[in-house]
Amino acid sequence: MEGGLRPMDAEQLRENGHKMVDFIADYYKSIENFPVVSQVEPGYLPELLPDSAPNQPETLQQVFDDLQAKILPGVTHWQSPNFFAYYPSNSSTAGFLGEMLSAGLNIIGFSWITSPAATELEMIVVDWLAKMLNLPDGFISAGKGNGGGVIQGTASEAVLVVLLAARDRVLRNVGKTALEKLVVYGSDQTHSALQKACQIGGIHPENCRLLKAGSTTGYALSPDLLSEAISHDIANGCSRKSIGIVEAQNRLERIPDDELLKEVVGTTSSTAVDPLLELGKVTKSNGIWFHVDAAYAGSACVCPEYRHYIDGVEEADSFNMNAHKWFLTNFDCSVLWVKMYDTYYNTANLIWNSKAPHKVQALFWLVTHNEDRNALIQALSTNPEFLKNKASDANMVVDYKDWQVPLGRRFRSLKLWMVLRLYGVENLQHYIRNHIKLAKQFEELVAQDPRFEIVAPRKFALVCFRLLLPHSNEDNSNKLNHDLLDTVNSTGKVYISHTVLSGKYTLRFVVGAPLTEERHVIQAWKVIQEKASSLLSELGMNGVS
C-alpha cells in the first residue's frame, strides 16, 4: 500500500480523524437544514453508486463528496431537533468520544482474560447506574449484592436471554418434554420483541397470551386479569411452575409453571406503566420469572420524582433499560440486570460482614453460583477448549460471553463511563426533566385546540393525541389522522409517528433529541395545526362542532 492509506498509521489516523470529526461537527451545525425524514424513493441508491468496489484506492475527499450528495439524502436524521417519532436514540459528545475510544482500542472482550478492564469496567458502570436508579442490592455485583448487570445491544436481546434463562430453569426441573406447555403472558401493549423471543425460544405461538390492557387502566396490565389467566391455564393442565418476565414500559410476558412474565414501565405505544408491585406478588406466588423492561422510561427514573414508576422492581428477577434511548449514550447500549435470590443475598451479607480471611473469594463463588445469574449463564454458556483459561476455570471472574447470544462483544462500557463522568448525575437529571417539561408544554398546546384530543395520559415525554372528526365513524377518523401524519411528515420540517389505541389511530409526539429546544416544539405544533386546518378545510370543516 505504498503512497496510500496504510492499514494503521498513527499520523494518517490523526490527519484523517481530524477531517472526519470536522465533517461530523459540520453536519450537526447544519442538521436543521435537512428534511427530518428522508424524501428518497426505494431503490434510489443503486442508481447513484457503481455496481462493484474500486480496484484502486480513492481519496477521503471523494468519499466525503459522495456522503454529501448520495448518502445524506437517504438518511432520516434521528439527531435532528425536529425528530419527534418513535423514541429518541440519543447521541452526545461524551458518547461519541466513548465510541471513538472503543473503536480505537478495538478489543473483543468476550471473557475476562481477553481484556480484564473491559469486563471490570462494565461491572462498575452498570453498578453506578443501578445505584442512580436506586435498584435493590440484589441487582448489584459489587460488595454484598452479588447480582449483576451486563450491556446488551438492545432490549430485544435482553428479553430473549432472560426468556431462555427462564425457560431452561423450568425445563431442568420438569423435563424438556414440557416445552410445549410453557406459556408466556403479556399485555396487548407489549413490544413485538416478546413474540420474537418466543419464536426463537421455541415457545408455541398459541402459548403467547397477550392480555387486554385498555383505556380504563391507562393501558396498564391488570394484576387481577393476570391472576385469572394463570388460574385458567393451570386448571387446563399447564404446569404449576412458572417463568415470569415483566417489561418496564409496562408490558407483561409469562410462561406457566414455569412461566415467564414480562412487565413494561412505559409501553411502546403510550408509555403506560404496569403496577409492578402487584404483578410481582402474582408472579412470586406462582414461581414466575419476573422481568421488567424499562427500555425508554428507565432513564427518567434517575430523577427521584419519577423513581416511583419502578416501585415494585424489588419483586423482579431481571430489569432492563436502554441507555442509548434517552440517556445521551450512543447506540447500542442496553443494560440488563439479573438479581440474586434472597437466600444468596443473606449468605453474601453474612460473608461480607464477617472477618473471614477469604471472604472475597467466597463472594466470587457466590457471584457465579446465585440462581438467577446462574440460570442465565447455564442457558447461554459454552466452554470450548480454545476459550479455557485459569481465571475462568476457577470461577474467579465474570465472562460476559455467557450472558449474551454472540461470543464477541465490543467495549461498550467506555461510552457509558464517559457519559456518566463527563455529564454527571445532576446534569443528566436536568436533561431528562427539560424534555418532560417540553412535552408537557406540547400537551398543553394540544389541549388548547378543541379540534384535537389527548388519547392517553402523559407520564414522561410522549404525548399521544389525534385530530377529531365530528359526527363520523372511527374508520373515517382514523383515515383523517393517517392523512395528517403523512402530510406533516412529507413537509420534511417535522417527523412524528403513530400507534393504535383502543381502535383509534393515534399520533405520537416524543421529545427526546439532544438538540430540541422550546422553539422546535412550538414550530412543530404550528406545522401540525396548519396541516390539520388544510385537511379539515378540504372536508368542509373548520373545527369541532
Protein backbone atom coordinates (compact mmCIF):
# COMPACT_ATOMS: atom_id res chain seq x y z
CA MET A 1 0.00 0.00 0.00
CA GLU A 2 2.79 2.36 -0.97
CA GLY A 3 1.80 6.01 -1.05
CA GLY A 4 -1.78 5.36 0.05
CA LEU A 5 -3.73 4.92 3.22
CA ARG A 6 -1.98 2.25 5.28
CA PRO A 7 -3.96 -0.20 7.44
CA MET A 8 -2.91 1.65 10.58
CA ASP A 9 -0.60 4.61 10.78
CA ALA A 10 -0.76 6.99 13.73
CA GLU A 11 -0.12 10.15 11.73
CA GLN A 12 -2.53 9.22 8.95
CA LEU A 13 -5.12 8.43 11.62
CA ARG A 14 -4.54 11.82 13.22
CA GLU A 15 -4.86 13.67 9.88
CA ASN A 16 -7.92 11.83 8.60
CA GLY A 17 -9.50 11.58 12.01
CA HIS A 18 -9.48 15.38 12.28
CA LYS A 19 -11.16 15.59 8.89
CA MET A 20 -13.86 13.13 9.94
CA VAL A 21 -14.53 14.98 13.20
CA ASP A 22 -14.83 18.22 11.21
CA PHE A 23 -17.28 16.55 8.83
CA ILE A 24 -19.45 15.30 11.70
CA ALA A 25 -19.29 18.63 13.55
CA ASP A 26 -20.34 20.47 10.38
CA TYR A 27 -23.19 18.00 9.97
CA TYR A 28 -24.51 18.82 13.43
CA LYS A 29 -24.18 22.57 12.78
CA SER A 30 -26.33 22.23 9.66
CA ILE A 31 -28.63 19.38 10.74
CA GLU A 32 -31.73 21.60 10.73
CA ASN A 33 -31.23 22.26 7.02
CA PHE A 34 -32.04 18.63 6.15
CA PRO A 35 -35.55 17.19 5.81
CA VAL A 36 -36.00 15.26 9.05
CA VAL A 37 -37.29 12.13 7.33
CA SER A 38 -35.60 11.09 4.10
CA GLN A 39 -37.55 12.05 0.97
CA VAL A 40 -35.96 9.48 -1.38
CA GLU A 41 -37.80 6.64 -3.11
CA PRO A 42 -37.00 2.94 -2.57
CA GLY A 43 -34.06 1.81 -4.68
CA TYR A 44 -32.59 5.29 -5.14
CA LEU A 45 -29.00 4.41 -4.16
CA PRO A 46 -28.02 1.68 -6.66
CA GLU A 47 -28.59 4.22 -9.42
CA LEU A 48 -26.01 6.54 -7.85
CA LEU A 49 -23.23 4.15 -6.86
CA PRO A 50 -21.14 1.79 -9.04
CA ASP A 51 -22.04 -1.90 -9.06
CA SER A 52 -18.59 -3.05 -7.87
CA ALA A 53 -15.86 -1.86 -5.50
CA PRO A 54 -12.98 0.25 -6.91
CA ASN A 55 -9.78 -1.56 -7.86
CA GLN A 56 -7.64 1.41 -6.86
CA PRO A 57 -7.95 3.49 -3.68
CA GLU A 58 -9.93 6.69 -3.70
CA THR A 59 -9.39 9.75 -1.54
CA LEU A 60 -11.24 10.59 1.65
CA GLN A 61 -12.47 13.77 -0.01
CA GLN A 62 -14.12 11.71 -2.75
CA VAL A 63 -15.88 9.72 -0.04
CA PHE A 64 -17.00 12.94 1.68
CA ASP A 65 -18.39 14.21 -1.61
CA ASP A 66 -20.44 11.06 -2.06
CA LEU A 67 -21.64 11.23 1.52
CA GLN A 68 -22.98 14.72 0.94
CA ALA A 69 -24.51 14.11 -2.48
CA LYS A 70 -25.70 10.49 -2.24
CA ILE A 71 -25.83 9.16 1.33
CA LEU A 72 -27.19 12.03 3.44
CA PRO A 73 -30.27 12.46 1.21
CA GLY A 74 -31.18 8.89 2.16
CA VAL A 75 -30.70 9.44 5.89
CA THR A 76 -33.52 10.07 8.34
CA HIS A 77 -31.96 12.42 10.87
CA TRP A 78 -32.59 10.90 14.28
CA GLN A 79 -30.49 13.58 15.98
CA SER A 80 -32.45 16.44 14.40
CA PRO A 81 -34.13 18.71 16.95
CA ASN A 82 -37.29 18.22 14.88
CA PHE A 83 -37.29 14.43 15.26
CA PHE A 84 -40.28 13.51 17.45
CA ALA A 85 -41.01 9.98 16.18
CA TYR A 86 -40.75 6.52 17.79
CA TYR A 87 -38.46 7.01 20.78
CA PRO A 88 -35.23 9.00 20.88
CA SER A 89 -31.85 7.46 20.11
CA ASN A 90 -29.51 9.87 21.81
CA SER A 91 -26.09 10.89 20.63
CA SER A 92 -23.80 13.12 22.64
CA THR A 93 -20.26 14.42 22.61
CA ALA A 94 -19.34 12.16 25.52
CA GLY A 95 -20.99 9.14 23.90
CA PHE A 96 -19.29 9.86 20.60
CA LEU A 97 -15.89 10.14 22.29
CA GLY A 98 -16.51 6.82 24.03
CA GLU A 99 -17.35 5.22 20.68
CA MET A 100 -14.13 6.63 19.19
CA LEU A 101 -12.11 5.18 22.03
CA SER A 102 -13.85 1.81 21.78
CA ALA A 103 -13.19 1.70 18.03
CA GLY A 104 -9.59 2.76 18.56
CA LEU A 105 -8.82 0.05 21.12
CA ASN A 106 -10.99 -2.46 19.20
CA ILE A 107 -10.88 -5.24 21.76
CA ILE A 108 -13.19 -8.26 21.64
CA GLY A 109 -13.96 -8.71 25.32
CA PHE A 110 -15.87 -11.97 25.41
CA SER A 111 -14.11 -13.21 28.55
CA TRP A 112 -12.24 -11.57 31.40
CA ILE A 113 -8.82 -12.68 30.15
CA THR A 114 -9.33 -11.09 26.71
CA SER A 115 -9.30 -7.65 28.37
CA PRO A 116 -9.80 -7.56 32.14
CA ALA A 117 -10.55 -3.82 32.09
CA ALA A 118 -13.46 -4.32 29.69
CA THR A 119 -15.18 -6.82 31.99
CA GLU A 120 -14.47 -4.99 35.22
CA LEU A 121 -15.36 -1.52 33.91
CA GLU A 122 -18.67 -2.89 32.67
CA MET A 123 -19.42 -4.31 36.10
CA ILE A 124 -18.54 -0.99 37.71
CA VAL A 125 -20.53 1.33 35.41
CA VAL A 126 -23.68 -0.80 35.46
CA ASP A 127 -23.43 -0.79 39.25
CA TRP A 128 -23.15 3.02 39.13
CA LEU A 129 -26.28 3.16 37.01
CA ALA A 130 -28.10 0.70 39.27
CA LYS A 131 -27.38 2.96 42.24
CA MET A 132 -28.61 6.02 40.30
CA LEU A 133 -31.87 4.11 39.74
CA ASN A 134 -31.93 3.03 43.39
CA LEU A 135 -32.26 -0.61 42.37
CA PRO A 136 -32.25 -3.20 45.17
CA ASP A 137 -28.85 -4.51 46.31
CA GLY A 138 -29.72 -7.85 44.75
CA PHE A 139 -29.08 -6.36 41.31
CA ILE A 140 -25.61 -5.03 42.16
CA SER A 141 -22.44 -7.03 41.61
CA ALA A 142 -20.09 -5.14 43.92
CA GLY A 143 -19.86 -5.73 47.65
CA LYS A 144 -22.68 -7.72 49.18
CA GLY A 145 -25.19 -7.58 46.33
CA ASN A 146 -23.84 -10.26 44.01
CA GLY A 147 -26.49 -9.74 41.41
CA GLY A 148 -25.09 -8.11 38.35
CA GLY A 149 -25.55 -6.24 35.12
CA VAL A 150 -24.47 -6.69 31.52
CA ILE A 151 -24.62 -4.42 28.49
CA GLN A 152 -26.65 -5.98 25.69
CA GLY A 153 -27.14 -4.50 22.26
CA THR A 154 -30.89 -3.86 22.59
CA ALA A 155 -33.83 -4.53 24.89
CA SER A 156 -34.91 -7.20 22.41
CA GLU A 157 -31.71 -9.11 23.18
CA ALA A 158 -32.30 -8.65 26.90
CA VAL A 159 -35.82 -10.09 26.65
CA LEU A 160 -34.52 -13.02 24.62
CA VAL A 161 -31.74 -14.01 27.01
CA VAL A 162 -33.92 -13.85 30.13
CA LEU A 163 -36.64 -15.83 28.36
CA LEU A 164 -34.05 -18.51 27.52
CA ALA A 165 -32.81 -18.49 31.12
CA ALA A 166 -36.35 -18.75 32.50
CA ARG A 167 -37.29 -21.45 30.00
CA ASP A 168 -34.26 -23.61 30.76
CA ARG A 169 -34.63 -23.19 34.51
CA VAL A 170 -38.11 -24.69 34.23
CA LEU A 171 -37.16 -27.45 31.83
CA ARG A 172 -34.31 -28.58 34.08
CA ASN A 173 -36.88 -29.13 36.80
CA VAL A 174 -39.75 -30.66 34.86
CA GLY A 175 -38.06 -32.16 31.80
CA LYS A 176 -37.50 -30.96 28.24
CA THR A 177 -40.74 -32.51 27.01
CA ALA A 178 -42.65 -29.81 28.92
CA LEU A 179 -41.64 -27.13 26.42
CA GLU A 180 -44.99 -27.30 24.66
CA LYS A 181 -46.74 -26.44 27.95
CA LEU A 182 -44.76 -23.30 28.71
CA VAL A 183 -46.90 -20.18 28.40
CA VAL A 184 -45.91 -16.53 28.07
CA TYR A 185 -48.26 -13.77 29.17
CA GLY A 186 -48.09 -10.17 28.11
CA SER A 187 -50.41 -7.25 27.74
CA ASP A 188 -51.56 -6.35 24.26
CA GLN A 189 -49.41 -3.21 24.65
CA THR A 190 -46.19 -5.20 24.92
CA HIS A 191 -43.37 -4.80 22.43
CA SER A 192 -43.16 -7.21 19.50
CA ALA A 193 -39.74 -8.24 20.83
CA LEU A 194 -41.51 -10.61 23.20
CA GLN A 195 -43.17 -12.51 20.39
CA LYS A 196 -39.89 -12.72 18.51
CA ALA A 197 -38.14 -14.02 21.63
CA CYS A 198 -40.86 -16.68 21.96
CA GLN A 199 -40.34 -17.72 18.35
CA ILE A 200 -36.60 -18.05 18.86
CA GLY A 201 -37.05 -19.77 22.23
CA GLY A 202 -39.39 -22.42 20.88
CA ILE A 203 -42.48 -21.24 22.79
CA HIS A 204 -45.53 -22.32 20.84
CA PRO A 205 -47.30 -19.32 19.25
CA GLU A 206 -50.62 -20.28 20.83
CA ASN A 207 -48.92 -20.12 24.25
CA CYS A 208 -48.02 -16.44 23.91
CA ARG A 209 -51.03 -14.80 25.54
CA LEU A 210 -51.48 -11.05 25.12
CA LEU A 211 -53.93 -9.85 27.74
CA LYS A 212 -56.17 -6.87 27.11
CA ALA A 213 -55.00 -3.55 28.56
CA GLY A 214 -57.44 -0.77 27.77
CA SER A 215 -58.15 2.86 28.49
CA THR A 216 -59.86 2.08 31.83
CA THR A 217 -56.47 1.07 33.30
CA GLY A 218 -54.49 3.66 31.37
CA TYR A 219 -53.32 0.80 29.10
CA ALA A 220 -51.57 -0.91 32.03
CA LEU A 221 -51.96 -4.61 32.73
CA SER A 222 -54.42 -5.55 35.48
CA PRO A 223 -52.99 -7.93 38.14
CA ASP A 224 -56.45 -9.46 38.52
CA LEU A 225 -56.58 -10.22 34.81
CA LEU A 226 -53.16 -11.86 35.01
CA SER A 227 -54.21 -13.97 38.00
CA GLU A 228 -57.33 -15.11 36.17
CA ALA A 229 -55.31 -16.10 33.10
CA ILE A 230 -52.82 -18.08 35.20
CA SER A 231 -55.57 -19.85 37.12
CA HIS A 232 -57.34 -20.71 33.88
CA ASP A 233 -54.18 -22.22 32.38
CA ILE A 234 -53.36 -24.22 35.49
CA ALA A 235 -56.91 -25.57 35.53
CA ASN A 236 -56.43 -26.64 31.93
CA GLY A 237 -53.25 -28.60 32.53
CA CYS A 238 -50.38 -26.13 32.42
CA SER A 239 -47.54 -26.84 34.83
CA ARG A 240 -47.67 -25.27 38.27
CA LYS A 241 -44.11 -23.95 37.88
CA SER A 242 -43.62 -20.63 36.11
CA ILE A 243 -41.19 -18.37 34.30
CA GLY A 244 -42.03 -14.70 34.55
CA ILE A 245 -40.87 -11.67 32.60
CA VAL A 246 -42.05 -8.14 33.26
CA GLU A 247 -41.07 -5.36 30.93
CA ALA A 248 -40.88 -1.93 32.45
CA GLN A 249 -42.76 0.04 29.90
CA ASN A 250 -45.18 -1.86 31.38
CA ARG A 251 -45.55 -4.95 29.36
CA LEU A 252 -46.07 -8.40 30.74
CA GLU A 253 -44.99 -11.72 29.38
CA ARG A 254 -45.10 -15.02 31.17
CA ILE A 255 -44.62 -18.79 30.82
CA PRO A 256 -46.65 -21.13 33.19
CA ASP A 257 -45.29 -23.01 35.97
CA ASP A 258 -42.62 -22.43 34.88
CA GLU A 259 -43.77 -19.38 33.06
CA LEU A 260 -42.45 -16.00 32.06
CA LEU A 261 -43.87 -12.61 32.91
CA LYS A 262 -42.67 -9.54 31.05
CA GLU A 263 -43.73 -6.23 32.52
CA VAL A 264 -43.28 -2.82 31.00
CA VAL A 265 -42.55 0.56 32.53
CA GLY A 266 -43.53 2.88 29.73
CA THR A 267 -45.19 0.82 26.98
CA THR A 268 -44.07 1.37 23.42
CA SER A 269 -47.37 2.80 22.26
CA SER A 270 -48.24 5.15 25.11
CA THR A 271 -45.68 4.79 27.97
CA ALA A 272 -48.28 3.12 30.16
CA VAL A 273 -46.77 1.77 33.38
CA ASP A 274 -47.76 -1.62 34.72
CA PRO A 275 -48.26 -1.99 38.51
CA LEU A 276 -45.03 -3.80 39.25
CA LEU A 277 -45.56 -4.45 42.95
CA GLU A 278 -48.95 -6.10 42.48
CA LEU A 279 -47.82 -8.06 39.42
CA GLY A 280 -44.68 -9.11 41.30
CA LYS A 281 -46.79 -10.62 44.04
CA VAL A 282 -48.71 -12.63 41.45
CA THR A 283 -45.53 -13.91 39.85
CA LYS A 284 -43.89 -14.75 43.16
CA SER A 285 -46.88 -16.76 44.35
CA ASN A 286 -46.75 -18.74 41.09
CA GLY A 287 -42.97 -19.13 40.86
CA ILE A 288 -42.75 -16.98 37.71
CA TRP A 289 -39.62 -15.23 36.48
CA PHE A 290 -40.49 -11.54 36.54
CA HIS A 291 -38.67 -9.33 34.02
CA VAL A 292 -39.14 -5.57 33.98
CA ASP A 293 -38.39 -3.76 30.74
CA ALA A 294 -37.93 -0.02 31.22
CA ALA A 295 -36.20 0.45 27.89
CA TYR A 296 -37.35 4.05 27.43
CA ALA A 297 -38.80 5.18 30.75
CA GLY A 298 -35.98 3.79 32.88
CA SER A 299 -33.86 6.85 32.13
CA ALA A 300 -36.43 9.12 33.79
CA CYS A 301 -36.21 7.06 36.96
CA VAL A 302 -32.78 8.50 37.79
CA CYS A 303 -34.84 11.56 38.82
CA PRO A 304 -36.23 10.98 42.34
CA GLU A 305 -39.66 12.36 41.39
CA TYR A 306 -40.07 9.62 38.73
CA ARG A 307 -38.48 6.75 40.64
CA HIS A 308 -41.89 5.62 41.94
CA TYR A 309 -42.73 4.32 38.47
CA ILE A 310 -40.47 1.34 39.13
CA ASP A 311 -41.61 0.76 42.70
CA GLY A 312 -42.00 -2.99 42.96
CA VAL A 313 -38.82 -3.70 41.00
CA GLU A 314 -37.62 -5.45 44.15
CA GLU A 315 -40.00 -8.25 43.17
CA ALA A 316 -38.38 -8.64 39.75
CA ASP A 317 -35.80 -11.23 38.75
CA SER A 318 -34.36 -9.05 35.99
CA PHE A 319 -34.56 -5.41 34.90
CA ASN A 320 -33.60 -3.66 31.67
CA MET A 321 -33.21 -0.09 30.40
CA ASN A 322 -31.73 1.36 27.21
CA ALA A 323 -29.07 3.96 27.93
CA HIS A 324 -29.00 4.58 24.17
CA LYS A 325 -32.57 5.87 24.09
CA TRP A 326 -32.76 8.84 26.42
CA PHE A 327 -29.50 8.85 28.37
CA LEU A 328 -27.03 10.52 25.98
CA THR A 329 -25.26 7.23 25.26
CA ASN A 330 -24.82 6.42 21.59
CA PHE A 331 -26.46 3.27 20.23
CA ASP A 332 -26.05 0.47 21.20
CA CYS A 333 -26.12 0.25 25.00
CA SER A 334 -28.96 -1.70 26.64
CA VAL A 335 -28.31 -2.54 30.29
CA LEU A 336 -29.73 -5.74 31.78
CA TRP A 337 -29.54 -6.56 35.47
CA VAL A 338 -30.16 -10.03 36.87
CA LYS A 339 -30.98 -10.36 40.54
CA MET A 340 -29.60 -12.61 43.22
CA TYR A 341 -32.10 -14.67 45.19
CA ASP A 342 -32.72 -13.67 48.81
CA THR A 343 -31.08 -16.83 50.13
CA TYR A 344 -27.89 -15.94 48.30
CA TYR A 345 -28.20 -12.32 49.38
CA ASN A 346 -28.46 -13.34 53.03
CA THR A 347 -25.43 -15.60 52.68
CA ALA A 348 -23.50 -12.81 50.97
CA ASN A 349 -24.44 -10.46 53.81
CA LEU A 350 -23.05 -12.84 56.38
CA ILE A 351 -19.82 -13.27 54.43
CA TRP A 352 -19.41 -9.54 53.79
CA ASN A 353 -19.88 -8.65 57.46
CA SER A 354 -17.66 -11.46 58.71
CA LYS A 355 -13.95 -11.37 59.48
CA ALA A 356 -13.26 -14.44 57.38
CA PRO A 357 -9.80 -14.21 55.74
CA HIS A 358 -11.11 -15.49 52.39
CA LYS A 359 -14.40 -13.60 52.18
CA VAL A 360 -13.53 -12.05 48.81
CA GLN A 361 -13.03 -15.50 47.29
CA ALA A 362 -16.26 -16.66 48.91
CA LEU A 363 -18.14 -13.74 47.38
CA PHE A 364 -16.65 -14.53 43.97
CA TRP A 365 -18.05 -18.04 44.36
CA LEU A 366 -21.49 -16.61 45.14
CA VAL A 367 -21.27 -14.34 42.09
CA THR A 368 -21.03 -17.40 39.89
CA HIS A 369 -23.49 -19.56 41.78
CA ASN A 370 -26.57 -17.43 42.54
CA GLU A 371 -29.69 -18.93 40.99
CA ASP A 372 -30.91 -16.24 38.60
CA ARG A 373 -27.47 -15.33 37.28
CA ASN A 374 -26.59 -18.98 37.11
CA ALA A 375 -29.80 -19.71 35.19
CA LEU A 376 -28.77 -17.11 32.62
CA ILE A 377 -25.25 -18.47 32.37
CA GLN A 378 -26.39 -22.09 32.14
CA ALA A 379 -28.73 -21.20 29.30
CA LEU A 380 -26.07 -19.37 27.28
CA SER A 381 -22.70 -20.79 28.28
CA THR A 382 -20.36 -22.76 26.06
CA ASN A 383 -16.83 -23.66 27.10
CA PRO A 384 -14.76 -24.98 24.19
CA GLU A 385 -11.15 -25.88 24.80
CA PHE A 386 -9.72 -22.86 22.98
CA LEU A 387 -11.53 -20.46 25.36
CA LYS A 388 -10.44 -22.12 28.61
CA ASN A 389 -8.16 -20.19 30.96
CA LYS A 390 -7.12 -20.27 34.59
CA ALA A 391 -9.30 -17.41 35.85
CA SER A 392 -12.46 -18.70 34.15
CA ASP A 393 -11.88 -22.32 35.09
CA ALA A 394 -11.50 -21.31 38.74
CA ASN A 395 -14.79 -19.34 38.69
CA MET A 396 -12.85 -16.27 39.81
CA VAL A 397 -14.26 -13.92 37.17
CA VAL A 398 -17.31 -12.98 35.13
CA ASP A 399 -17.16 -13.95 31.46
CA TYR A 400 -19.77 -11.89 29.64
CA LYS A 401 -19.83 -14.25 26.67
CA ASP A 402 -22.08 -16.39 28.89
CA TRP A 403 -24.57 -13.54 29.42
CA GLN A 404 -25.42 -12.97 25.75
CA VAL A 405 -26.13 -14.73 22.45
CA PRO A 406 -22.97 -13.84 20.45
CA LEU A 407 -19.43 -14.68 21.52
CA GLY A 408 -17.75 -11.40 20.55
CA ARG A 409 -18.58 -8.12 22.24
CA ARG A 410 -17.46 -4.54 21.95
CA PHE A 411 -16.05 -2.35 24.72
CA ARG A 412 -19.42 -0.61 25.12
CA SER A 413 -18.95 0.32 28.76
CA LEU A 414 -16.45 3.01 27.72
CA LYS A 415 -19.15 5.27 26.30
CA LEU A 416 -21.45 4.84 29.31
CA TRP A 417 -18.49 5.50 31.59
CA MET A 418 -17.67 8.70 29.70
CA VAL A 419 -21.31 9.85 29.72
CA LEU A 420 -21.56 9.38 33.49
CA ARG A 421 -18.23 11.07 34.15
CA LEU A 422 -18.39 13.96 31.68
CA TYR A 423 -22.00 14.94 32.44
CA GLY A 424 -22.57 13.78 36.00
CA VAL A 425 -25.81 12.76 37.66
CA GLU A 426 -27.22 16.26 38.15
CA ASN A 427 -26.81 17.28 34.50
CA LEU A 428 -28.36 14.03 33.31
CA GLN A 429 -31.33 14.59 35.59
CA HIS A 430 -31.72 18.15 34.27
CA TYR A 431 -31.60 16.84 30.70
CA ILE A 432 -34.48 14.41 31.37
CA ARG A 433 -36.54 16.99 33.24
CA ASN A 434 -36.19 19.52 30.44
CA HIS A 435 -37.58 17.10 27.86
CA ILE A 436 -40.51 16.23 30.12
CA LYS A 437 -41.20 19.94 30.60
CA LEU A 438 -41.22 20.49 26.82
CA ALA A 439 -43.58 17.51 26.33
CA LYS A 440 -45.92 18.94 28.95
CA GLN A 441 -45.87 22.23 27.08
CA PHE A 442 -46.78 20.45 23.84
CA GLU A 443 -49.58 18.61 25.64
CA GLU A 444 -50.97 21.95 26.84
CA LEU A 445 -50.89 23.32 23.28
CA VAL A 446 -52.87 20.30 22.05
CA ALA A 447 -55.39 20.62 24.89
CA GLN A 448 -56.00 24.28 24.00
CA ASP A 449 -57.12 23.40 20.46
CA PRO A 450 -60.65 21.91 20.58
CA ARG A 451 -60.08 20.16 17.24
CA PHE A 452 -57.72 17.69 18.96
CA GLU A 453 -57.92 15.27 21.85
CA ILE A 454 -55.33 13.70 24.17
CA VAL A 455 -55.75 9.94 23.80
CA ALA A 456 -53.64 8.61 26.69
CA PRO A 457 -52.25 10.09 29.89
CA ARG A 458 -48.77 11.58 29.54
CA LYS A 459 -46.28 10.29 32.10
CA PHE A 460 -42.90 11.11 30.58
CA ALA A 461 -42.06 12.94 27.35
CA LEU A 462 -44.54 11.23 24.99
CA VAL A 463 -47.84 12.84 24.03
CA CYS A 464 -50.50 10.68 22.32
CA PHE A 465 -53.11 12.77 20.52
CA ARG A 466 -55.39 12.83 17.49
CA LEU A 467 -57.42 15.15 15.31
CA LEU A 468 -61.18 14.89 15.87
CA LEU A 469 -63.66 14.38 13.05
CA PRO A 470 -67.14 15.29 14.34
CA HIS A 471 -70.15 13.11 13.59
CA SER A 472 -68.07 10.49 11.83
CA ASN A 473 -67.32 6.82 12.28
CA GLU A 474 -63.99 5.52 13.55
CA ASP A 475 -62.76 4.46 10.12
CA ASN A 476 -63.09 7.97 8.74
CA SER A 477 -61.44 9.46 11.84
CA ASN A 478 -58.57 7.02 11.53
CA LYS A 479 -58.09 7.88 7.86
CA LEU A 480 -58.05 11.58 8.71
CA ASN A 481 -55.27 11.08 11.26
CA HIS A 482 -53.35 8.80 8.91
CA ASP A 483 -53.53 11.55 6.28
CA LEU A 484 -52.45 14.14 8.83
CA LEU A 485 -49.40 12.06 9.73
CA ASP A 486 -48.38 11.66 6.09
CA THR A 487 -48.95 15.33 5.33
CA VAL A 488 -46.95 16.55 8.32
CA ASN A 489 -44.03 14.20 7.67
CA SER A 490 -43.93 15.00 3.94
CA THR A 491 -43.03 18.61 4.77
CA GLY A 492 -39.61 17.48 6.00
CA LYS A 493 -39.94 20.01 8.83
CA VAL A 494 -41.13 17.53 11.46
CA TYR A 495 -41.14 13.78 11.92
CA ILE A 496 -43.75 12.10 14.13
CA SER A 497 -45.06 8.52 14.27
CA HIS A 498 -48.28 6.75 15.22
CA THR A 499 -49.87 3.88 17.09
CA VAL A 500 -53.38 2.46 17.55
CA LEU A 501 -55.02 2.68 20.99
CA SER A 502 -58.47 1.15 21.58
CA GLY A 503 -59.00 1.12 17.82
CA LYS A 504 -58.06 4.79 17.44
CA TYR A 505 -55.30 5.77 15.02
CA THR A 506 -53.20 7.92 17.32
CA LEU A 507 -50.33 10.34 16.67
CA ARG A 508 -47.24 10.13 18.89
CA PHE A 509 -45.04 13.14 19.69
CA VAL A 510 -41.91 12.31 21.70
CA VAL A 511 -39.49 14.97 22.93
CA GLY A 512 -36.05 13.46 23.36
CA ALA A 513 -33.48 14.64 20.80
CA PRO A 514 -30.44 16.29 22.43
CA LEU A 515 -30.74 19.46 20.34
CA THR A 516 -34.50 20.00 20.81
CA GLU A 517 -35.47 23.35 22.34
CA GLU A 518 -38.78 25.04 23.10
CA ARG A 519 -38.82 26.76 19.69
CA HIS A 520 -38.72 23.40 17.91
CA VAL A 521 -41.73 22.14 19.86
CA ILE A 522 -43.70 25.30 19.08
CA GLN A 523 -42.75 25.19 15.40
CA ALA A 524 -43.74 21.52 15.19
CA TRP A 525 -47.17 22.28 16.68
CA LYS A 526 -47.70 25.07 14.16
CA VAL A 527 -46.95 22.67 11.28
CA ILE A 528 -49.41 20.14 12.72
CA GLN A 529 -52.10 22.80 13.15
CA GLU A 530 -51.61 24.16 9.63
CA LYS A 531 -51.88 20.73 8.04
CA ALA A 532 -54.90 19.86 10.19
CA SER A 533 -56.62 23.06 9.04
CA SER A 534 -55.94 22.20 5.41
CA LEU A 535 -57.35 18.68 5.75
CA LEU A 536 -60.45 19.85 7.60
CA SER A 537 -60.98 22.61 5.04
CA GLU A 538 -60.93 20.02 2.25
CA LEU A 539 -63.68 18.19 4.13
CA GLY A 540 -65.66 21.42 4.56
CA MET A 541 -64.93 21.67 8.28
CA ASN A 542 -63.11 24.37 10.19
CA GLY A 543 -63.28 22.86 13.63
CA VAL A 544 -65.23 20.73 16.05
CA SER A 545 -68.94 21.42 16.42
